[in-house]
């Protein structure tokens, strides 16, 4: 199941066009409601996994230079870039992403329609 869901994340192609409206339409047009919910739950779980794993690094000194909202955006960006990127992420990479503002606001928005 995880392999299939990572493949779906990759197919959303966030890295080449981080327009959440485009991705939302892609999800609406290609997945049933339950499949879209499954994908959203998977994405949320991976972002939550990063929150637990890197929370102390984020809050430490010098930490990962971003506020609460950006911290969420950063974690969802890591997930949006796919399994290989997610599995290779480190504190240093997250610090660099934050310092260089190498992330978009927020991959999580792609799935907001599921909660309406």
mmCIF file of C-alpha atoms in Angstrom:
data_model
loop_
_atom_site.group_PDB
_atom_site.id
_atom_site.type_symbol
_atom_site.label_atom_id
_atom_site.label_comp_id
_atom_site.label_asym_id
_atom_site.label_seq_id
_atom_site.Cartn_x
_atom_site.Cartn_y
_atom_site.Cartn_z
ATOM 1 C CA UNK A 1 0.000 0.000 0.000
ATOM 2 C CA UNK A 2 2.771 2.463 0.930
ATOM 3 C CA UNK A 3 4.502 1.954 -2.428
ATOM 4 C CA UNK A 4 1.266 2.686 -4.310
ATOM 5 C CA UNK A 5 0.608 5.825 -2.263
ATOM 6 C CA UNK A 6 4.136 7.120 -2.756
ATOM 7 C CA UNK A 7 3.665 6.565 -6.500
ATOM 8 C CA UNK A 8 0.473 8.634 -6.345
ATOM 9 C CA UNK A 9 2.326 11.421 -4.538
ATOM 10 C CA UNK A 10 4.939 11.421 -7.298
ATOM 11 C CA UNK A 11 2.232 11.526 -9.985
ATOM 12 C CA UNK A 12 0.888 14.765 -8.487
ATOM 13 C CA UNK A 13 4.096 16.378 -9.796
ATOM 14 C CA UNK A 14 4.261 19.047 -7.103
ATOM 15 C CA UNK A 15 7.947 19.715 -7.728
ATOM 16 C CA UNK A 16 7.431 20.964 -11.282
ATOM 17 C CA UNK A 17 4.233 22.939 -10.570
ATOM 18 C CA UNK A 18 3.296 23.620 -6.970
ATOM 19 C CA UNK A 19 -0.129 25.037 -7.793
ATOM 20 C CA UNK A 20 -2.352 23.416 -5.196
ATOM 21 C CA UNK A 21 -5.468 24.131 -7.286
ATOM 22 C CA UNK A 22 -4.010 22.127 -10.178
ATOM 23 C CA UNK A 23 -3.163 19.246 -7.866
ATOM 24 C CA UNK A 24 -6.590 19.433 -6.226
ATOM 25 C CA UNK A 25 -8.260 19.150 -9.647
ATOM 26 C CA UNK A 26 -5.993 16.236 -10.524
ATOM 27 C CA UNK A 27 -7.030 14.428 -7.348
ATOM 28 C CA UNK A 28 -10.727 15.226 -7.881
ATOM 29 C CA UNK A 29 -10.628 13.984 -11.475
ATOM 30 C CA UNK A 30 -8.530 10.851 -11.010
ATOM 31 C CA UNK A 31 -9.507 9.420 -7.636
ATOM 32 C CA UNK A 32 -12.684 8.361 -5.969
ATOM 33 C CA UNK A 33 -13.498 10.211 -2.767
ATOM 34 C CA UNK A 34 -12.335 7.282 -0.640
ATOM 35 C CA UNK A 35 -9.086 6.923 -2.609
ATOM 36 C CA UNK A 36 -8.425 10.651 -2.306
ATOM 37 C CA UNK A 37 -9.076 10.431 1.453
ATOM 38 C CA UNK A 38 -6.649 7.530 1.680
ATOM 39 C CA UNK A 39 -3.966 9.535 -0.121
ATOM 40 C CA UNK A 40 -4.604 12.603 2.055
ATOM 41 C CA UNK A 41 -4.386 10.499 5.203
ATOM 42 C CA UNK A 42 -1.099 9.022 3.988
ATOM 43 C CA UNK A 43 0.347 12.467 3.221
ATOM 44 C CA UNK A 44 -0.791 13.755 6.629
ATOM 45 C CA UNK A 45 0.740 10.764 8.379
ATOM 46 C CA UNK A 46 4.097 11.309 6.675
ATOM 47 C CA UNK A 47 4.082 15.024 7.567
ATOM 48 C CA UNK A 48 3.207 14.082 11.159
ATOM 49 C CA UNK A 49 6.050 11.563 11.167
ATOM 50 C CA UNK A 50 8.442 14.373 10.259
ATOM 51 C CA UNK A 51 6.976 16.579 12.986
ATOM 52 C CA UNK A 52 7.735 13.967 15.622
ATOM 53 C CA UNK A 53 11.147 13.064 14.244
ATOM 54 C CA UNK A 54 12.403 16.641 13.788
ATOM 55 C CA UNK A 55 10.508 18.663 16.415
ATOM 56 C CA UNK A 56 13.482 18.976 18.754
ATOM 57 C CA UNK A 57 15.722 20.027 15.845
ATOM 58 C CA UNK A 58 13.149 22.620 14.766
ATOM 59 C CA UNK A 59 12.962 24.083 18.279
ATOM 60 C CA UNK A 60 16.666 23.885 19.091
ATOM 61 C CA UNK A 61 19.270 26.575 18.636
ATOM 62 C CA UNK A 62 19.977 27.319 15.824
ATOM 63 C CA UNK A 63 17.110 25.031 14.848
ATOM 64 C CA UNK A 64 15.179 25.021 11.613
ATOM 65 C CA UNK A 65 14.437 28.666 10.874
ATOM 66 C CA UNK A 66 10.698 28.836 10.373
ATOM 67 C CA UNK A 67 7.580 29.594 12.377
ATOM 68 C CA UNK A 68 4.647 27.285 13.090
ATOM 69 C CA UNK A 69 2.876 27.772 9.765
ATOM 70 C CA UNK A 70 6.066 27.504 7.738
ATOM 71 C CA UNK A 71 7.072 24.417 9.736
ATOM 72 C CA UNK A 72 3.930 22.723 8.448
ATOM 73 C CA UNK A 73 4.574 23.917 4.883
ATOM 74 C CA UNK A 74 8.154 22.657 5.048
ATOM 75 C CA UNK A 75 7.145 19.197 6.257
ATOM 76 C CA UNK A 76 4.452 18.836 3.597
ATOM 77 C CA UNK A 77 6.975 19.948 0.969
ATOM 78 C CA UNK A 78 9.302 17.138 2.020
ATOM 79 C CA UNK A 79 6.455 14.650 1.543
ATOM 80 C CA UNK A 80 5.396 16.229 -1.766
ATOM 81 C CA UNK A 81 8.856 15.661 -3.215
ATOM 82 C CA UNK A 82 8.359 11.927 -2.974
ATOM 83 C CA UNK A 83 9.591 8.844 -1.208
ATOM 84 C CA UNK A 84 13.270 9.101 -2.105
ATOM 85 C CA UNK A 85 13.483 12.708 -0.927
ATOM 86 C CA UNK A 86 11.463 11.945 2.200
ATOM 87 C CA UNK A 87 13.689 9.004 3.110
ATOM 88 C CA UNK A 88 16.858 11.031 2.571
ATOM 89 C CA UNK A 89 15.815 14.090 4.575
ATOM 90 C CA UNK A 90 18.102 15.257 7.372
ATOM 91 C CA UNK A 91 18.148 18.126 9.825
ATOM 92 C CA UNK A 92 20.755 19.862 7.668
ATOM 93 C CA UNK A 93 18.620 19.530 4.519
ATOM 94 C CA UNK A 94 15.581 20.883 6.361
ATOM 95 C CA UNK A 95 17.643 23.780 7.751
ATOM 96 C CA UNK A 96 18.860 24.588 4.245
ATOM 97 C CA UNK A 97 15.355 24.391 2.816
ATOM 98 C CA UNK A 98 14.106 26.767 5.515
ATOM 99 C CA UNK A 99 16.999 29.226 5.140
ATOM 100 C CA UNK A 100 16.692 29.262 1.349
ATOM 101 C CA UNK A 101 12.896 29.253 1.445
ATOM 102 C CA UNK A 102 13.079 26.181 -0.756
ATOM 103 C CA UNK A 103 9.493 25.103 -0.154
ATOM 104 C CA UNK A 104 6.025 26.157 -1.205
ATOM 105 C CA UNK A 105 2.887 26.886 0.734
ATOM 106 C CA UNK A 106 1.337 24.048 1.393
ATOM 107 C CA UNK A 107 0.926 20.723 -0.266
ATOM 108 C CA UNK A 108 -1.739 20.019 2.373
ATOM 109 C CA UNK A 109 -4.084 22.503 0.640
ATOM 110 C CA UNK A 110 -4.428 20.045 -2.238
ATOM 111 C CA UNK A 111 -6.622 17.898 -0.032
ATOM 112 C CA UNK A 112 -8.636 20.581 1.804
ATOM 113 C CA UNK A 113 -11.695 19.935 -0.366
ATOM 114 C CA UNK A 114 -12.042 16.527 1.297
ATOM 115 C CA UNK A 115 -12.946 18.172 4.601
ATOM 116 C CA UNK A 116 -15.566 20.556 3.240
#
